[in-house]
Short mmCIF file of C-alpha atoms and ligand atoms in Angstrom, two decimals:
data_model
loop_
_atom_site.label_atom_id
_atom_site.label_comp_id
_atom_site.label_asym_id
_atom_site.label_seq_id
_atom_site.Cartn_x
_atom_site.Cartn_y
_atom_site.Cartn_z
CA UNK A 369 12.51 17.37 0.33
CA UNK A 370 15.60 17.59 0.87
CA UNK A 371 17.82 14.27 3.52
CA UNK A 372 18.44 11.19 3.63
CA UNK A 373 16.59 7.97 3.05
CA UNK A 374 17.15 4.42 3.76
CA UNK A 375 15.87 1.23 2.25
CA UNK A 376 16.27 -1.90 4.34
CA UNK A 377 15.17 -4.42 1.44
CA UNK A 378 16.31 -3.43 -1.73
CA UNK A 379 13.31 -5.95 -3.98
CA UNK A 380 10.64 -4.58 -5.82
CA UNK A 381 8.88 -3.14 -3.18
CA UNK A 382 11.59 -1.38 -1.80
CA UNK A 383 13.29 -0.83 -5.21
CA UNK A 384 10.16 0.54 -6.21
CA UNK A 385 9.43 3.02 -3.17
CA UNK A 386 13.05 4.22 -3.78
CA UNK A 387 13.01 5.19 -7.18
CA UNK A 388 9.50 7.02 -6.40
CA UNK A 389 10.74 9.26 -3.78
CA UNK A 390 13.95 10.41 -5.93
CA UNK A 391 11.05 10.99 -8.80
CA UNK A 392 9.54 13.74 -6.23
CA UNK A 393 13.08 14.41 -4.20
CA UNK A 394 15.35 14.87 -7.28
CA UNK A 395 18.12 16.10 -4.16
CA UNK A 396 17.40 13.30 -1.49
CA UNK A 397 20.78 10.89 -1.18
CA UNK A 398 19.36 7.24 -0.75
CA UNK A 399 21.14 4.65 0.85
CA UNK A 400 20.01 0.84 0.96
CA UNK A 401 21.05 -2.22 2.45
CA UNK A 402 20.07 -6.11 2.03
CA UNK A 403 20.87 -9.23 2.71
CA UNK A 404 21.20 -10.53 -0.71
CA UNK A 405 24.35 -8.48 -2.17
CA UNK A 406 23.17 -9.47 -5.69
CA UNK A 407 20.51 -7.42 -5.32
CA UNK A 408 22.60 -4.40 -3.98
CA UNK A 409 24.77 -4.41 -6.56
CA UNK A 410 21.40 -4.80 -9.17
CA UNK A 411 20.09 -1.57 -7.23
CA UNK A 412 23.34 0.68 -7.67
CA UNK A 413 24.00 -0.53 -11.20
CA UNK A 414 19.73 0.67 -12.07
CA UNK A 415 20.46 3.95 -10.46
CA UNK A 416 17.56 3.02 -7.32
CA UNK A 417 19.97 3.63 -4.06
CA UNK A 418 23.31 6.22 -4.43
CA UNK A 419 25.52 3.98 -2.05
CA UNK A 420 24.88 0.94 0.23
CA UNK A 421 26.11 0.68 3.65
CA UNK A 422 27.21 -3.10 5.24
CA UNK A 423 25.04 -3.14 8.66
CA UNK A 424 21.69 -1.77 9.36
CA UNK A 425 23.20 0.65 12.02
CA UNK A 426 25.82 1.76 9.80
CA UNK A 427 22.70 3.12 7.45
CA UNK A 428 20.81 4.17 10.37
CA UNK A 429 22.88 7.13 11.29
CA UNK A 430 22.27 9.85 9.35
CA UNK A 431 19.10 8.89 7.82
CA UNK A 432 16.05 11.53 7.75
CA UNK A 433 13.12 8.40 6.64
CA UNK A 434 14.22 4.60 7.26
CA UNK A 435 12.05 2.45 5.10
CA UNK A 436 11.33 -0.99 5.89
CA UNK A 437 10.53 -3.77 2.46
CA UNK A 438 11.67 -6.93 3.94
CA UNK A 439 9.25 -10.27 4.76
CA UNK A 440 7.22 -9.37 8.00
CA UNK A 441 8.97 -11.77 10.30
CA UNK A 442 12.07 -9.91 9.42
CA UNK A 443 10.35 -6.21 9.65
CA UNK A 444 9.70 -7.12 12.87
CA UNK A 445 12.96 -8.58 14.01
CA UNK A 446 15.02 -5.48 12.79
CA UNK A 447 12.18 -2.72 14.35
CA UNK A 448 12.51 -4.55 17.73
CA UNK A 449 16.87 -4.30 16.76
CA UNK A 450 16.05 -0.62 15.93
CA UNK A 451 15.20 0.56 19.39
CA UNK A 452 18.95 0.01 20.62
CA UNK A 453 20.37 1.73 17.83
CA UNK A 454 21.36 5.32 17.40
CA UNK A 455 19.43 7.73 15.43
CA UNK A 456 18.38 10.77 14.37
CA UNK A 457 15.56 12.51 16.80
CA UNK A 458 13.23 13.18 14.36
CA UNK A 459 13.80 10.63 12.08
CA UNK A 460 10.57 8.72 10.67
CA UNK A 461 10.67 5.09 10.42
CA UNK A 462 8.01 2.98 7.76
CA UNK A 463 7.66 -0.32 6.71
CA UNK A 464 5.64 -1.59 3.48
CA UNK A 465 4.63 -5.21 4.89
CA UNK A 466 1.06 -6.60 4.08
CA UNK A 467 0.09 -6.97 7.39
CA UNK A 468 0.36 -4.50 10.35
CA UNK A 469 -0.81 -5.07 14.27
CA UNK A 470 2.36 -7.05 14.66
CA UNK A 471 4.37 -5.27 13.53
CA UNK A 472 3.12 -1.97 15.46
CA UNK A 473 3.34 -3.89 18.80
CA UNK A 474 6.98 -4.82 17.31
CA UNK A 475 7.60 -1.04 16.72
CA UNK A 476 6.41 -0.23 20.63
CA UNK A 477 9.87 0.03 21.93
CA UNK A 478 11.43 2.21 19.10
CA UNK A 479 8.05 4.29 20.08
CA UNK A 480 8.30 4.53 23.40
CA UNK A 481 12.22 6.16 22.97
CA UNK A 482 10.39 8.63 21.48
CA UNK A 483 11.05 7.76 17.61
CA UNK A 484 8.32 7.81 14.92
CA UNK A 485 7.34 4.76 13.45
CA UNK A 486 4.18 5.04 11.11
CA UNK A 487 2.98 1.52 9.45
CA UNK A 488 2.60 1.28 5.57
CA UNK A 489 1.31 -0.72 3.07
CA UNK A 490 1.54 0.04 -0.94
CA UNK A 491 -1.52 -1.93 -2.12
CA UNK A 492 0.22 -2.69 -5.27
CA UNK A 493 2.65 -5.22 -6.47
CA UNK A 494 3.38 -8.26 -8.56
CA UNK A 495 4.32 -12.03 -8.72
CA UNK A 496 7.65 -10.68 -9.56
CA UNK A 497 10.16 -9.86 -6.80
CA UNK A 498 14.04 -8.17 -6.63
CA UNK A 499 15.10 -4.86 -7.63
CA UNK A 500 15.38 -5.88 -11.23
CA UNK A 501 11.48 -5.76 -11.41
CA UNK A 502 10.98 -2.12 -9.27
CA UNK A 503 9.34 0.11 -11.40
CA UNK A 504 8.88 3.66 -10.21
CA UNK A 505 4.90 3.85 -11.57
CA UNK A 506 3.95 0.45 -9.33
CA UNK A 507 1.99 2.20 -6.71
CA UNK A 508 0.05 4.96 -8.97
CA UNK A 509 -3.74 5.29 -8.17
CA UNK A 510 -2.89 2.38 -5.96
CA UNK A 511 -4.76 2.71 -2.01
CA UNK A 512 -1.23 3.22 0.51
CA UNK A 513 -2.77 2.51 3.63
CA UNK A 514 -1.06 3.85 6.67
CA UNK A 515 -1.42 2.74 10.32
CA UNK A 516 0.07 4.78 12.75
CA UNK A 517 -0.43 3.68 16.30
CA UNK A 518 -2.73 5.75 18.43
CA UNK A 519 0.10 8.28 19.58
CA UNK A 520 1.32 10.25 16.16
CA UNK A 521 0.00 13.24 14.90
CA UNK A 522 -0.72 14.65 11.85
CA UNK A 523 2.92 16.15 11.16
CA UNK A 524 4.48 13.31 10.84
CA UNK A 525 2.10 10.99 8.74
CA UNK A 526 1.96 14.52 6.24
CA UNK A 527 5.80 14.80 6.51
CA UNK A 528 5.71 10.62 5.61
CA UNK A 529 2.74 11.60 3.00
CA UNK A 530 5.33 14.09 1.71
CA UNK A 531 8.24 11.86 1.14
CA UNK A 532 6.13 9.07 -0.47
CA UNK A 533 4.03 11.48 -2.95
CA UNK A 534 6.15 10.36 -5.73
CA UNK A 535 4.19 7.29 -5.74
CA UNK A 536 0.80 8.81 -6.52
CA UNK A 537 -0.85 6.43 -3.99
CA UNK A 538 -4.15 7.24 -2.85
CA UNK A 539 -3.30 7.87 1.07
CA UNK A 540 -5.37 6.41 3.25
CA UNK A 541 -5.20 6.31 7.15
CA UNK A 542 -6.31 3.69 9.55
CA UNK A 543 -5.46 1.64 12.53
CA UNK A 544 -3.57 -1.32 12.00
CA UNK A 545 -6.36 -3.94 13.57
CA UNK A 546 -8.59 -2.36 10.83
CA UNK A 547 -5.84 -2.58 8.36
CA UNK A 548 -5.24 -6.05 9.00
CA UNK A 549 -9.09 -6.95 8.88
CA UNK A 550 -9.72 -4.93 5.81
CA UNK A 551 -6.88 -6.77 3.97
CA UNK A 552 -7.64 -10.35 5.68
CA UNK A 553 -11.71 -9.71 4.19
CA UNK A 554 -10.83 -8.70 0.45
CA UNK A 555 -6.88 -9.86 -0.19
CA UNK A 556 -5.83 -12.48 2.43
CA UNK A 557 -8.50 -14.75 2.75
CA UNK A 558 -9.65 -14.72 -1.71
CA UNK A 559 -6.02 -16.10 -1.53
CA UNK A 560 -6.80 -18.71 0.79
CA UNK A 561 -9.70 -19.45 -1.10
CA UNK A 562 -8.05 -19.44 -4.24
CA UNK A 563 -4.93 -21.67 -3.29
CA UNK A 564 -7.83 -24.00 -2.16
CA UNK A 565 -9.68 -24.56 -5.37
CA UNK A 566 -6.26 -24.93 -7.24
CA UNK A 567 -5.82 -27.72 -4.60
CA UNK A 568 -9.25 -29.12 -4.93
CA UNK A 569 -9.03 -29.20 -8.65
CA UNK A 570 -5.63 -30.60 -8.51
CA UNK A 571 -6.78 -33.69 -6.04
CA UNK A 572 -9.79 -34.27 -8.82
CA UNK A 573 -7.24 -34.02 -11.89
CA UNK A 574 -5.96 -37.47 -10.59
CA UNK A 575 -9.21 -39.18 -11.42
CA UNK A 576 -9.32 -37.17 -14.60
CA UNK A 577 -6.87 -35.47 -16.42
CA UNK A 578 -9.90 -33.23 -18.22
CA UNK A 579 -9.77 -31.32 -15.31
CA UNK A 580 -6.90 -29.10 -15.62
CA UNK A 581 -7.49 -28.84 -19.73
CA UNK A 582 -11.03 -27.65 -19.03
CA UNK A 583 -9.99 -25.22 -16.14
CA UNK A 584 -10.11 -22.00 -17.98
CA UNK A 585 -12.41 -18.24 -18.31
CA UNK A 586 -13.83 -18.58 -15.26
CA UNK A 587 -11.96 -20.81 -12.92
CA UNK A 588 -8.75 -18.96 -14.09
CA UNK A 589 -10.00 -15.89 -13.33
CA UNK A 590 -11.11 -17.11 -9.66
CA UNK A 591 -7.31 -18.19 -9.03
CA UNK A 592 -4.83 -15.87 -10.84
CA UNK A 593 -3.94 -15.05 -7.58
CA UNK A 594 -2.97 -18.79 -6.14
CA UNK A 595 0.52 -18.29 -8.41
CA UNK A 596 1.71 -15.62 -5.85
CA UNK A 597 4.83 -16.25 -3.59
CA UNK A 598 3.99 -19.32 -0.65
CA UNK A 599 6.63 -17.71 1.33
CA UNK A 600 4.83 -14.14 1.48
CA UNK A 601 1.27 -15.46 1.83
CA UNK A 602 2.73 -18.32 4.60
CA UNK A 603 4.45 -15.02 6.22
CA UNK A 604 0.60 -13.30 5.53
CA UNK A 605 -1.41 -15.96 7.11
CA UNK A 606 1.41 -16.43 10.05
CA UNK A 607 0.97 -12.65 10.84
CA UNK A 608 -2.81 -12.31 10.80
CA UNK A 609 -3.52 -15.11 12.00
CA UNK A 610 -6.54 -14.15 14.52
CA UNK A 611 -8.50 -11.82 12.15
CA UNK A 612 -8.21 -14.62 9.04
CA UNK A 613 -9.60 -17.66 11.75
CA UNK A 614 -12.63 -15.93 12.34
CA UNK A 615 -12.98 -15.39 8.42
CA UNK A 616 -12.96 -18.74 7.80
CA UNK A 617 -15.66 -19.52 10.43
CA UNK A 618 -18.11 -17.06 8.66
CA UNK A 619 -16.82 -18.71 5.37
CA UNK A 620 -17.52 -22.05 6.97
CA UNK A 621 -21.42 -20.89 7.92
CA UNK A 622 -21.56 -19.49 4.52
CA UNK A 623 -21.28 -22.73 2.99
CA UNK A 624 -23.28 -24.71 5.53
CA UNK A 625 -26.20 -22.09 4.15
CA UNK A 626 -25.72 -22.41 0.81
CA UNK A 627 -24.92 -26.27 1.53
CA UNK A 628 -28.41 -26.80 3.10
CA UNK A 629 -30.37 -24.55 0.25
CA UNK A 630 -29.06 -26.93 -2.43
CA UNK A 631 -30.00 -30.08 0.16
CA UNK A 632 -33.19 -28.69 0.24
CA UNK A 633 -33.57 -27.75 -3.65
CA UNK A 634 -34.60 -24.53 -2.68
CA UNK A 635 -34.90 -22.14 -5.71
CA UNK A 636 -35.90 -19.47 -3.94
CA UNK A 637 -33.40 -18.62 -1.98
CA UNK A 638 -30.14 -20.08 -4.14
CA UNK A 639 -31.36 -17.26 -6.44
CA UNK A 640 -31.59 -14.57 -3.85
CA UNK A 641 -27.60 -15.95 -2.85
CA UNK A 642 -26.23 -15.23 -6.56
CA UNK A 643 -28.39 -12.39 -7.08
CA UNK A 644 -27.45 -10.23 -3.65
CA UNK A 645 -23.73 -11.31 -4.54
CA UNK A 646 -24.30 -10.16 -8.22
CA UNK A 647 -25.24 -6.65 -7.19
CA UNK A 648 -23.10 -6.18 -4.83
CA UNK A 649 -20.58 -6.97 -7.29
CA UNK A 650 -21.60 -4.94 -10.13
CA UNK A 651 -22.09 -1.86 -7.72
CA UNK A 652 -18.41 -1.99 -6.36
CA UNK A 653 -16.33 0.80 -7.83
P1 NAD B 42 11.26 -9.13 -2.50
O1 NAD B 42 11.60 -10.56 -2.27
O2 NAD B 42 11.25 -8.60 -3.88
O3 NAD B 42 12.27 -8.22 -1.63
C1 NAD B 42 12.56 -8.44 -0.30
C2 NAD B 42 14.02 -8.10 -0.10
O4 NAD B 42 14.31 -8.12 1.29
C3 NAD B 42 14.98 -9.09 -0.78
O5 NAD B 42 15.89 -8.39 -1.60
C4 NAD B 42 15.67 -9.77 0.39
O6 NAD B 42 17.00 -10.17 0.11
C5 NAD B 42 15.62 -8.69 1.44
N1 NAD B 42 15.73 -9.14 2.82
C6 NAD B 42 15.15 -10.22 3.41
N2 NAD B 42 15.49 -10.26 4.72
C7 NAD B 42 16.28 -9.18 4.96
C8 NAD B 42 16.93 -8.68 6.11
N3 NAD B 42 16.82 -9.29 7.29
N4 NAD B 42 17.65 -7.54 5.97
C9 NAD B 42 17.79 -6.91 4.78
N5 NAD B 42 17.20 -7.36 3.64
C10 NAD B 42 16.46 -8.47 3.74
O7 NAD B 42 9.86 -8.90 -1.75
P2 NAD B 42 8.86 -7.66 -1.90
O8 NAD B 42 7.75 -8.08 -2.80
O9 NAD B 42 9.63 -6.44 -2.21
O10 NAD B 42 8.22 -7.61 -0.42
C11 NAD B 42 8.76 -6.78 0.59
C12 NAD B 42 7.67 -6.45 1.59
O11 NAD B 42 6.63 -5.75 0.90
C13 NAD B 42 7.02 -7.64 2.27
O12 NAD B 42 6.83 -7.33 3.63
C14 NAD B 42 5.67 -7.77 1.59
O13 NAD B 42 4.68 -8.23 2.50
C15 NAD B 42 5.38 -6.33 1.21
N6 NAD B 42 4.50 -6.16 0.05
C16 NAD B 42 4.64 -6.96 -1.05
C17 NAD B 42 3.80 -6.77 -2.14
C18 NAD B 42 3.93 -7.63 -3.38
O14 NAD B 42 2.99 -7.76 -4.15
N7 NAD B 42 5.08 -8.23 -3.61
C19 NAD B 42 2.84 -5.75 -2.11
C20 NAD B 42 2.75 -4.91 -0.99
C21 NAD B 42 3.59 -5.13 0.09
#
C-alpha cells in the first residue's frame, strides 16, 4: 500500500508495528513522534520512522493510518485531542493498548466527526520497552485482536488488516467489552495473581530466608510474569477495572471452595478440583 503512516509512541510496540508495515509497504513514508526525543532519534538512526514531526497535529496532516503505542491513559488523552484536529477524510486511526472499552468511548468524538477509529491489540510483547528493542517478527503467529465499535464496516478493518499484514498476526475481531474480559480472564488477572504470590512469598521470606532459595521449577514458572512493567499493569488494572473486580470475586469463591474441601479433608472432591483443572489444561491448544 502505498501513504502515509504515523506512529504516536515510537517504543517497542510502536517501533515494532512500524518496521512491520514497511516489511509489507516497502513504498509507505512513516513518520513518528514521542515524547521522549531519545527515542526518536534511536528510531531514525534504526531505520523504523523516515522523519519525525514536533507536535501530534503537525504529523496528523497528511497521514493515510495514525497508529497509537503510548500507555492507555495517554491513548486516550490524545484520541479525545484528535477530534479537534485536522485530518484526512478517510484516514484510519488504531491504537495497540492492552485494554480497549475506554479507550473506544475515548475515540467517540473522533467517531462521531465521521473519522475511523478501529481498536487494536498485538498480543505479543516483552519485559523490554523503547525502540531499541522493536523487532519487526514480535507479533508473528501472535492473536491481533481488533475492536471496532459497533458502527465500522468491513472495508475499513480489511483496509487496517491490510496495512498491518506485515506482522503475520492472527486477526481476530471482537467488541472491546469482550476484548477487555477475554484479556482480564487469561492475561490481566494471572498477573494479579502472580504479583500476589511473589508478595506472599516475599512477606514469608522474612521469617525464613529458605524461601526465596527454594522458590524455583514450579513457583517460577507460576510468576515469570510478576517481573513485567508496574506502570503498564497499574495503567491495565486502572483501565479494566470493572471486568477484573468481578474476577476476583469468582477467584475469591474459588478459594472459599477449595478452602472448605481441605477443612473438611475431603479427598473426593480436592481430586476432582486438580483433575478437571488438569484436563482442561492439557486439552488447551
Ligand atoms: P514503551 O514504553 O516501549 O513505549 C511507549 C512510548 O510511548 C515511549 O517511547 C514513550 O516515550 C512514549 N509516550 C508516552 N507518552 C506519550 C505521549 N503522550 N505522546 C507521545 N509519546 C508518548 O511501551 P510499549 O511496550 O511499546 O507499550 C505501548 C502500548 O502498547 C501500551 O498501551 C501497552 O499497553 C501496549 N502493549 C504493550 C505490550 C507489551 O508487552 N509491552 C503488548 C501489547 C500491547
Amino acid at each position: 500500500m502505498n501513504g502515509k503512516v504515523f506512529i504516536i509512541g515510537l517504543g517497542l510496540i510502536g517501533g515494532s508495528l512500524a518496521m512491520a508495515i514497511r516489511q509489507a509497504h516497502e513504498s509507505v513514508h512513516i513518520v513518528g513522534y514521542d515524547v521522549n526525543e531519545n527515542n526518536i532519534q534511536l528510531a531514525k538512526l534504526l531505520g523504523i520512522v523516515d522523519d519525525s514531526v514536533d507536535s501530534i497535529a503537525e504529523g496528523v496532516l497528511e497521514a493515510d493510518l495514525i497508529l497509537l503505542a503510548v500507555p492507555v491513559d495517554q491513548t486516550e488523552k490524545i484520541v479525545i485531542q484528535l477530534a479537534d484536529m485536522k485530518l484526512k477524510d478517510d484516514v484510519i486511526v488504531t491504537d495497540a493498548g492492552s485494554t480497549k472499552s475506554t479507550v473506544v468511548e475515548a475515540a467517540k468524538h473522533l467517531m462521531n466527526r465521521g473519522i475511523t477509529f478501529i481498536g487494536g491489540h498485538p498480543m505479543a510483547g516483552s519485559h523490554k520497552s523503547g525502540a531499541g528493542a522493536a523487532k519487526p517478527h514480535l507479533f508473528e503467529n501472535a492473536f491481533y485482536l481488533l475492536t471496532p465499535s459497533d458502527n465500522y464496516h468491513t472495508k475499513e478493518i480489511n483496509q487496517l488488516k491490510e496495512w498491518l499484514k506485515g506482522t503475520r498476526a492472527n486477526f481476530l475481531v471482537v467488541s472491546p467489552h469482550t476484548h477487555d474480559w477475554l484479556t482480564g480472564v487469561i492475561s490481566h488477572f494471572p498477573h494479579i495473581i502472580a504479583a500476589g504470590l511473589v508478595k506472599q512469598a516475599q512477606t514469608y521470606s522474612e521469617e525464613n530466608e529458605l524461601v526465596a532459595r527454594l522458590a524455583a521449577g514450579g513457583f517460577r514458572d507460576i510468576t515469570r510474569i510478576a517481573s513485567s512493567s508496574p506502570e503498564m499493569w497499574r495503567d491495565i488494572l486502572l483501565h479494566n477495572r470493572d471486568v477484573l473486580l468481578d474476577l476476583m470475586d469468582d477467584w475469591i469463591m474459588e478459594m472459599a471452595h477449595i478452602k472448605e474441601l481441605v477443612a473438611n479433608r475431603d479427598s473426593g472432591e480436592i481430586y476432582r478440583f486438580f483433575a478437571e483443572a488438569k484436563v482442561f489444561r492439557d486439552d488447551m491448544p
